[in-house]
Amino acid sequence: MYILRKTIALLLFTFSISVIFAQSPQNINIKGRIIDSLGETVPAATVMLLTSSDSTLVNYTTSDSDGKFSFRSIKNRGYLLKISHIGFMPIQKQIPVINQDEYNFGNITVEPIAEILMEVVIKSAQAPLFIHGDTVEYDARLFKVPPGSTVEDLLKRLPGIEVDESGGITTMGKNIGRVYVDGKTFFGDDPKSVTKNLDAEAISKVQVYNDKSEQERLTGIKDGSDNKAMNLELKEEYKKGYFGKASVAAGTEERWAGRGSFNRFNETSQLSFLAYGNNLNSTGVNWEDYQEFKGSSAYSDYDNGDFGFNARGRGHYSMSFGSNYSGKGFSESYGGGANYNYFKDKIKFNVSYMFSQSDIFYDQFTKRQTFLTDTSFFRYDTTKYDRLNNSHSISSRLEIEFDTSNTFIFRINSRLSNSALDNLQKQLFQTDAPLYSDINLNSFQDESDVDAYSVNILSLYNHKFAKKGRSFSISGAADISNNNSGRLTDNINEYFITLTQTEQLKYLYDNTSSDELYKSSIMYVEPLSKRFSLMGFYNISSNETQSEKIVTDELSVNNTLVDSMTNFYIHTVLYNRLGSSFSYAWEGLNISLGGAYQIIDMKGRYAMLQELNDYNNLIPKSYNNFVPYFRTDWQLPNNMRLSLNYSYEIDEPTMSQLQPITDNSNPLYKVEGNLALTPKIYHSINGGIYYWNQASFSSFSVHAGTSINETSIVYNQNTIFKEGVGYVTTSKPENVEGGQSTYAYFWGSVPIIKTILTLNLSGNVSFSNSPVFINGIENITNSEYYRVSLGLNLTLGPKLSFNFGGNLSQNDVKYSIQNTQNQKIIGYSTSGSFKWQIFKKTFIEGNLDWDNYESNKLDYKADILVTNLSVRQVLGEKNRFEMRLAGFDLLNQKQYLYQIASENYTEYTIAPTLARYFMLSVAYNLKGFETKIKKNRY
Amino acid sequence: MKLTIISIVLSLFLTGILCAQPESGSINYIVKHKWSKKIAAVDYISKSKRERDDYVWGNVPEYEEKATLQYDSMSYKYEEINDQSEYVGQSWRESEYVIYRDIEQNKTYDLMRMFNKLYLIEDSIKYPQWRILNDMKEIAGHICMNAQYRDTIKQNNIVAWFALDWPLNFGPEHYGGLPGVILEINMNNGAKVIRADTIIATEPNRIIEKPKHKKRIKNITQAEYNQLILDYMDECIKEERPYFWGLRY
């Protein structure tokens, strides 16, 4: 009350300083008295003075105990007086500009709000009632009707509305002559056609008001007719939206592309279709397209049910289109799918189907120098490769929130795939400088065909207890996969040094393998106080792998079995982990400290053939360890985050590493198993700083980490020169002590001139030393890598923008056994791009990338300049069409390049890939294309 | 006849409530954020981008927060009070935001973190030009009428629902100046909705304390605050990025 009096006093003071002189006085007083239809006074009504032009509030008061109100000394300019009171219909009165200095309304009569409406408003306070002037509106969602009911059934339940036997509707004794849906006539003028046919489910609001006659509509003069009309407002989810896109493109060099997508959605469901195909080396869809396809489900693929810290995500599975593709060579890809999401109240449901096919083919050349303890040799590979992959995937996820304390998630993913490979490889071995004489030529042909399927099922339940923060979760999952493959290898080795000797090996492999993983986790969280909490978890998983490999010698008379390579095995790994952590969490500072005890039990048996049943048992292995855990992150008030984490990791050897069998499908490179392997054990520490300033639009982050091995598993190499064959390498996984790697990374973005010029800076360094034994002598490979990159983003108004960038990197690799082999790779590149809106609907875009590499070994230098240029024109009244003419790699220089220096070799690879072509494309967008340059950030 | 008697009884009864309305208490508000509607209301971002976001994010559930307004006969204080205890072992920093208004002195004392700095807006209380509309609905036991205005600084449409039977002129956040307590603020057709959930009347002698703040704070006037926001909005419009990435909605 105090505030009100205060405000009024202030206003009165303001207005009373003016004095009235003219005939039309400057300031006037307004007064009146509010009574109801029985003549009783109405106290405490809100009386508002509004401007007559746009109802802006000028002043307000309340009626006193006699129902009287007054406004004193207010400007004489005409007002709207509005009176409202909770028991009465709001009323409005005009106040014109007057000649006297007082305007007295006398008695103003207000009409009570109908009893039936009061009941709705007051008694069932949950049901909002909207009064728009003479319109009364109900929220239909609050009047429950059984599913499948019509609007007529709903109307029968609404207070103040009566529906007779024939379906006629009346309110307050008056007939409702018209029924609109969202303000529009629905199937003609008969109201029954709506009320008897439309589903009550679809209605959110019911409005009843005085319908204007045609005459009133035209003239604005009330003709006294008293027709009532009803409007039914549809729920948001029954209002549909859609968008769709399609494009086709054709170019030189037989290039083509096509794609189309369609999305239909409303508040609760999303349905989308997508199809694409091209031979432009784009084998999948990008993240933006994937997000459009999956809609709001794009982010929910990641629950794996492994609770606790450092959980391994065993059998983790995520779905996407296509496959990872390095951009090497050429490809032809197709794909498509459908996705459906249903999100309503406490249910989230998603199901999708995807198909993808890609054919990737290339020719490549590799030069490798391998060095041994005191010598080295060269190998030149030419490869012709062709792989055809296709897959069908179906995935579904259901999340139900039964109530605020119980949530259930069920997810299933399945995939059926086929892959056919045809690989032809010629390896020429040469001696070291100065002779470079040919040793041998190994020709290798590999044809294989793999059929595979996998099914992953996960269910997860979470319960929150009445005590806030206390919760319990349990999960169960099964991952099952199966592989069937046939493979034919044909190997011819020609030895040149003495007499030319030729050896041929031709094998047929029949492989079958299956993998079954069952796992479960439980977790319990107990808050100890506002800041401290305790978490306990238990993970268990059992994984059984079966594999059978039957190898026959295709050169023998009866295709006899190759005993040394044929084998069958069954392995099981049982994993148990019990852990707990203690956490502090308060105002952005989170610290967790914990530990877990884990037991990994491995056992297995093997035989040459499953049917022979003469198993050898592998010595069961059990790795028992305590693993500590520490994690902290701190959010400072000025948008800075700091984090520091430590973990102790134990990775057990894989079963194939433990197998006491030698894989000698390539007679020049054999891989052995090792029964004596122990797990890889290492410490991992990482931390970072992230800062963001929203006022200056600047941000930076620095991250660094190190990983220190206690023991690791490496593939030690033993290379011997075998007379009549050449260099034969045997590789065997073994444990070595030591080895570590460290990295640091920074990234920053600072506007130099806000919204016009932005500088991006990033860089990283990494150091590693990794031991490996070469012919029994330990070699430590020290690798140092430095990179710095700088970018500038220049926006010259809304129609022109540029990007420039530069990148410098250096990789130093040093070997302890032969430092003459030390290698330095230097790379530098520059890039630039522009976007220019040259006319209203015409855009020119272009970019260039100039890459240089240099290596002090292998006489290798690369200098590649790739430039692209395109023009596009948006067409049509609604901008629904777009034509684009583009030239790619105008200088025809594009190539695939790869360089590496590792263990005891350095190598580089070159492969031709899709270079210069020109392309014309036409695209259609249901919603129209943008006629603005796209901003990079959003 | 019956109708009139009921309404008389009712209005007398309600007048009784009105007179007995305590002069101190608190209102608990529930604040709901709907991301897709926020994006949909940013008219300086391309239409296709907004339509796409509406599709991708349209059925992501609303994000909910809690806030409280405590008042006595001379002042009121509005602040967000989020309970993080449900998320055990993981805490985050709440944005600092307290609106304190001394009604007797007609003074604002709005404390907020903005653009990485802590600001204190001390000025006289100013209200927007509300347009009074015609709808009525019930919120937390009160019959409310609606009013609206266009916030030309942040470019938002604001609809307020004020109680017809509670003639005090304050409301959540910085909203006020209507003939009754504002029990609901609806920004941009549901993008952010602050709605009264429960109203607790307490004993009349309750005193609302002025919020305390750290020493390092920047004092500004309402006009300076408006200019800061306008400058920032200008940059956001040029960059075509939603302002609420770096600023309170």
PDB file of N, CA and C in Angstrom, chain A residues 370-422:
ATOM      1  N   THR A 370      64.575 -48.494 -43.990  1.00  0.00           N
ATOM      2  CA  THR A 370      64.578 -49.171 -42.697  1.00  0.00           C
ATOM      3  C   THR A 370      66.027 -49.342 -42.303  1.00  0.00           C
ATOM      4  N   PHE A 371      66.365 -49.002 -41.069  1.00  0.00           N
ATOM      5  CA  PHE A 371      67.741 -49.215 -40.674  1.00  0.00           C
ATOM      6  C   PHE A 371      67.812 -50.179 -39.517  1.00  0.00           C
ATOM      7  N   LEU A 372      68.886 -50.946 -39.572  1.00  0.00           N
ATOM      8  CA  LEU A 372      69.137 -51.961 -38.538  1.00  0.00           C
ATOM      9  C   LEU A 372      70.252 -51.421 -37.664  1.00  0.00           C
ATOM     10  N   THR A 373      70.889 -52.273 -36.909  1.00  0.00           N
ATOM     11  CA  THR A 373      71.888 -51.762 -35.967  1.00  0.00           C
ATOM     12  C   THR A 373      73.039 -51.036 -36.666  1.00  0.00           C
ATOM     13  N   ASP A 374      73.491 -51.556 -37.832  1.00  0.00           N
ATOM     14  CA  ASP A 374      74.615 -50.875 -38.495  1.00  0.00           C
ATOM     15  C   ASP A 374      74.403 -50.690 -40.001  1.00  0.00           C
ATOM     16  N   THR A 375      73.324 -51.148 -40.526  1.00  0.00           N
ATOM     17  CA  THR A 375      73.090 -50.979 -41.961  1.00  0.00           C
ATOM     18  C   THR A 375      71.665 -50.475 -42.197  1.00  0.00           C
ATOM     19  N   SER A 376      71.323 -50.249 -43.433  1.00  0.00           N
ATOM     20  CA  SER A 376      69.929 -49.918 -43.736  1.00  0.00           C
ATOM     21  C   SER A 376      69.595 -50.409 -45.137  1.00  0.00           C
ATOM     22  N   PHE A 377      68.291 -50.497 -45.437  1.00  0.00           N
ATOM     23  CA  PHE A 377      67.880 -50.884 -46.782  1.00  0.00           C
ATOM     24  C   PHE A 377      66.629 -50.089 -47.175  1.00  0.00           C
ATOM     25  N   PHE A 378      66.392 -50.063 -48.487  1.00  0.00           N
ATOM     26  CA  PHE A 378      65.238 -49.321 -49.005  1.00  0.00           C
ATOM     27  C   PHE A 378      64.147 -50.281 -49.483  1.00  0.00           C
ATOM     28  N   ARG A 379      62.931 -49.780 -49.448  1.00  0.00           N
ATOM     29  CA  ARG A 379      61.819 -50.560 -49.995  1.00  0.00           C
ATOM     30  C   ARG A 379      60.942 -49.596 -50.783  1.00  0.00           C
ATOM     31  N   TYR A 380      60.608 -49.966 -52.033  1.00  0.00           N
ATOM     32  CA  TYR A 380      59.724 -49.136 -52.861  1.00  0.00           C
ATOM     33  C   TYR A 380      58.453 -49.936 -53.105  1.00  0.00           C
ATOM     34  N   ASP A 381      57.334 -49.368 -52.684  1.00  0.00           N
ATOM     35  CA  ASP A 381      56.059 -50.071 -52.851  1.00  0.00           C
ATOM     36  C   ASP A 381      55.216 -49.369 -53.906  1.00  0.00           C
ATOM     37  N   THR A 382      54.649 -50.133 -54.809  1.00  0.00           N
ATOM     38  CA  THR A 382      53.584 -49.568 -55.644  1.00  0.00           C
ATOM     39  C   THR A 382      52.349 -50.403 -55.373  1.00  0.00           C
ATOM     40  N   THR A 383      51.268 -49.726 -55.099  1.00  0.00           N
ATOM     41  CA  THR A 383      50.052 -50.411 -54.657  1.00  0.00           C
ATOM     42  C   THR A 383      48.883 -50.004 -55.527  1.00  0.00           C
ATOM     43  N   LYS A 384      48.060 -50.987 -55.831  1.00  0.00           N
ATOM     44  CA  LYS A 384      46.785 -50.712 -56.500  1.00  0.00           C
ATOM     45  C   LYS A 384      45.725 -51.252 -55.556  1.00  0.00           C
ATOM     46  N   TYR A 385      44.859 -50.372 -55.130  1.00  0.00           N
ATOM     47  CA  TYR A 385      43.957 -50.711 -54.029  1.00  0.00           C
ATOM     48  C   TYR A 385      42.519 -50.402 -54.426  1.00  0.00           C
ATOM     49  N   ASP A 386      41.612 -51.288 -54.068  1.00  0.00           N
ATOM     50  CA  ASP A 386      40.190 -51.041 -54.348  1.00  0.00           C
ATOM     51  C   ASP A 386      39.359 -51.707 -53.261  1.00  0.00           C
ATOM     52  N   ARG A 387      38.621 -50.895 -52.519  1.00  0.00           N
ATOM     53  CA  ARG A 387      37.782 -51.470 -51.466  1.00  0.00           C
ATOM     54  C   ARG A 387      36.346 -50.965 -51.622  1.00  0.00           C
ATOM     55  N   LEU A 388      35.428 -51.928 -51.562  1.00  0.00           N
ATOM     56  CA  LEU A 388      34.014 -51.587 -51.645  1.00  0.00           C
ATOM     57  C   LEU A 388      33.355 -51.954 -50.320  1.00  0.00           C
ATOM     58  N   ASN A 389      32.814 -50.959 -49.655  1.00  0.00           N
ATOM     59  CA  ASN A 389      32.159 -51.179 -48.363  1.00  0.00           C
ATOM     60  C   ASN A 389      30.693 -50.852 -48.487  1.00  0.00           C
ATOM     61  N   ASN A 390      29.852 -51.640 -47.866  1.00  0.00           N
ATOM     62  CA  ASN A 390      28.474 -51.169 -47.699  1.00  0.00           C
ATOM     63  C   ASN A 390      27.914 -51.639 -46.375  1.00  0.00           C
ATOM     64  N   SER A 391      27.000 -50.880 -45.836  1.00  0.00           N
ATOM     65  CA  SER A 391      26.443 -51.243 -44.539  1.00  0.00           C
ATOM     66  C   SER A 391      25.027 -50.734 -44.372  1.00  0.00           C
ATOM     67  N   HIS A 392      24.275 -51.492 -43.600  1.00  0.00           N
ATOM     68  CA  HIS A 392      22.923 -51.097 -43.203  1.00  0.00           C
ATOM     69  C   HIS A 392      22.924 -51.007 -41.684  1.00  0.00           C
ATOM     70  N   SER A 393      22.392 -49.933 -41.145  1.00  0.00           N
ATOM     71  CA  SER A 393      22.343 -49.809 -39.684  1.00  0.00           C
ATOM     72  C   SER A 393      20.944 -49.411 -39.239  1.00  0.00           C
ATOM     73  N   ILE A 394      20.544 -50.006 -38.146  1.00  0.00           N
ATOM     74  CA  ILE A 394      19.285 -49.582 -37.527  1.00  0.00           C
ATOM     75  C   ILE A 394      19.603 -49.292 -36.076  1.00  0.00           C
ATOM     76  N   SER A 395      19.157 -48.156 -35.599  1.00  0.00           N
ATOM     77  CA  SER A 395      19.398 -47.879 -34.193  1.00  0.00           C
ATOM     78  C   SER A 395      18.162 -47.267 -33.579  1.00  0.00           C
ATOM     79  N   SER A 396      18.012 -47.488 -32.304  1.00  0.00           N
ATOM     80  CA  SER A 396      16.847 -46.947 -31.621  1.00  0.00           C
ATOM     81  C   SER A 396      17.193 -46.666 -30.169  1.00  0.00           C
ATOM     82  N   ARG A 397      16.577 -45.656 -29.623  1.00  0.00           N
ATOM     83  CA  ARG A 397      16.828 -45.300 -28.230  1.00  0.00           C
ATOM     84  C   ARG A 397      15.526 -44.823 -27.615  1.00  0.00           C
ATOM     85  N   LEU A 398      15.283 -45.271 -26.394  1.00  0.00           N
ATOM     86  CA  LEU A 398      14.058 -44.877 -25.694  1.00  0.00           C
ATOM     87  C   LEU A 398      14.437 -44.417 -24.296  1.00  0.00           C
ATOM     88  N   GLU A 399      13.966 -43.262 -23.909  1.00  0.00           N
ATOM     89  CA  GLU A 399      14.210 -42.773 -22.551  1.00  0.00           C
ATOM     90  C   GLU A 399      12.876 -42.422 -21.937  1.00  0.00           C
ATOM     91  N   ILE A 400      12.605 -43.009 -20.793  1.00  0.00           N
ATOM     92  CA  ILE A 400      11.340 -42.719 -20.110  1.00  0.00           C
ATOM     93  C   ILE A 400      11.647 -42.183 -18.720  1.00  0.00           C
ATOM     94  N   GLU A 401      11.096 -41.052 -18.419  1.00  0.00           N
ATOM     95  CA  GLU A 401      11.214 -40.505 -17.075  1.00  0.00           C
ATOM     96  C   GLU A 401       9.874 -40.788 -16.406  1.00  0.00           C
ATOM     97  N   PHE A 402       9.835 -41.878 -15.629  1.00  0.00           N
ATOM     98  CA  PHE A 402       8.554 -42.289 -15.041  1.00  0.00           C
ATOM     99  C   PHE A 402       8.009 -41.223 -14.114  1.00  0.00           C
ATOM    100  N   ASP A 403       8.902 -40.663 -13.306  1.00  0.00           N
ATOM    101  CA  ASP A 403       8.554 -39.543 -12.444  1.00  0.00           C
ATOM    102  C   ASP A 403       9.863 -38.840 -12.153  1.00  0.00           C
ATOM    103  N   THR A 404       9.871 -37.882 -11.259  1.00  0.00           N
ATOM    104  CA  THR A 404      11.105 -37.122 -11.056  1.00  0.00           C
ATOM    105  C   THR A 404      12.231 -37.982 -10.493  1.00  0.00           C
ATOM    106  N   SER A 405      11.888 -39.169  -9.936  1.00  0.00           N
ATOM    107  CA  SER A 405      12.969 -39.944  -9.326  1.00  0.00           C
ATOM    108  C   SER A 405      13.352 -41.208 -10.088  1.00  0.00           C
ATOM    109  N   ASN A 406      12.657 -41.561 -11.130  1.00  0.00           N
ATOM    110  CA  ASN A 406      12.983 -42.796 -11.841  1.00  0.00           C
ATOM    111  C   ASN A 406      13.097 -42.579 -13.349  1.00  0.00           C
ATOM    112  N   THR A 407      14.262 -42.933 -13.888  1.00  0.00           N
ATOM    113  CA  THR A 407      14.480 -42.782 -15.332  1.00  0.00           C
ATOM    114  C   THR A 407      14.999 -44.092 -15.893  1.00  0.00           C
ATOM    115  N   PHE A 408      14.541 -44.423 -17.080  1.00  0.00           N
ATOM    116  CA  PHE A 408      14.945 -45.659 -17.728  1.00  0.00           C
ATOM    117  C   PHE A 408      15.367 -45.364 -19.159  1.00  0.00           C
ATOM    118  N   ILE A 409      16.488 -45.968 -19.575  1.00  0.00           N
ATOM    119  CA  ILE A 409      16.968 -45.775 -20.949  1.00  0.00           C
ATOM    120  C   ILE A 409      17.190 -47.150 -21.584  1.00  0.00           C
ATOM    121  N   PHE A 410      16.722 -47.312 -22.794  1.00  0.00           N
ATOM    122  CA  PHE A 410      16.970 -48.541 -23.531  1.00  0.00           C
ATOM    123  C   PHE A 410      17.496 -48.160 -24.900  1.00  0.00           C
ATOM    124  N   ARG A 411      18.565 -48.835 -25.336  1.00  0.00           N
ATOM    125  CA  ARG A 411      19.140 -48.478 -26.617  1.00  0.00           C
ATOM    126  C   ARG A 411      19.540 -49.743 -27.364  1.00  0.00           C
ATOM    127  N   ILE A 412      19.292 -49.769 -28.645  1.00  0.00           N
ATOM    128  CA  ILE A 412      19.746 -50.896 -29.458  1.00  0.00           C
ATOM    129  C   ILE A 412      20.320 -50.367 -30.767  1.00  0.00           C
ATOM    130  N   ASN A 413      21.476 -50.904 -31.115  1.00  0.00           N
ATOM    131  CA  ASN A 413      22.101 -50.547 -32.389  1.00  0.00           C
ATOM    132  C   ASN A 413      22.429 -51.839 -33.104  1.00  0.00           C
ATOM    133  N   SER A 414      22.168 -51.884 -34.378  1.00  0.00           N
ATOM    134  CA  SER A 414      22.555 -53.074 -35.117  1.00  0.00           C
ATOM    135  C   SER A 414      23.103 -52.674 -36.469  1.00  0.00           C
ATOM    136  N   ARG A 415      23.959 -53.513 -36.992  1.00  0.00           N
ATOM    137  CA  ARG A 415      24.645 -53.145 -38.217  1.00  0.00           C
ATOM    138  C   ARG A 415      24.996 -54.401 -38.993  1.00  0.00           C
ATOM    139  N   LEU A 416      24.766 -54.323 -40.291  1.00  0.00           N
ATOM    140  CA  LEU A 416      25.077 -55.424 -41.186  1.00  0.00           C
ATOM    141  C   LEU A 416      25.990 -54.850 -42.247  1.00  0.00           C
ATOM    142  N   SER A 417      27.154 -55.472 -42.451  1.00  0.00           N
ATOM    143  CA  SER A 417      28.050 -54.850 -43.410  1.00  0.00           C
ATOM    144  C   SER A 417      28.796 -55.860 -44.254  1.00  0.00           C
ATOM    145  N   ASN A 418      29.264 -55.378 -45.392  1.00  0.00           N
ATOM    146  CA  ASN A 418      30.058 -56.204 -46.290  1.00  0.00           C
ATOM    147  C   ASN A 418      31.197 -55.362 -46.824  1.00  0.00           C
ATOM    148  N   SER A 419      32.335 -56.002 -46.962  1.00  0.00           N
ATOM    149  CA  SER A 419      33.483 -55.275 -47.468  1.00  0.00           C
ATOM    150  C   SER A 419      34.269 -56.182 -48.402  1.00  0.00           C
ATOM    151  N   ALA A 420      34.572 -55.674 -49.584  1.00  0.00           N
ATOM    152  CA  ALA A 420      35.345 -56.463 -50.549  1.00  0.00           C
ATOM    153  C   ALA A 420      36.608 -55.695 -50.905  1.00  0.00           C
ATOM    154  N   LEU A 421      37.745 -56.366 -50.810  1.00  0.00           N
ATOM    155  CA  LEU A 421      39.016 -55.698 -51.029  1.00  0.00           C
ATOM    156  C   LEU A 421      39.796 -56.387 -52.143  1.00  0.00           C
ATOM    157  N   ASP A 422      40.412 -55.570 -52.960  1.00  0.00           N
ATOM    158  CA  ASP A 422      41.307 -56.093 -53.988  1.00  0.00           C
ATOM    159  C   ASP A 422      42.577 -55.253 -53.927  1.00  0.00           C
TER     160      ASP A 422
END
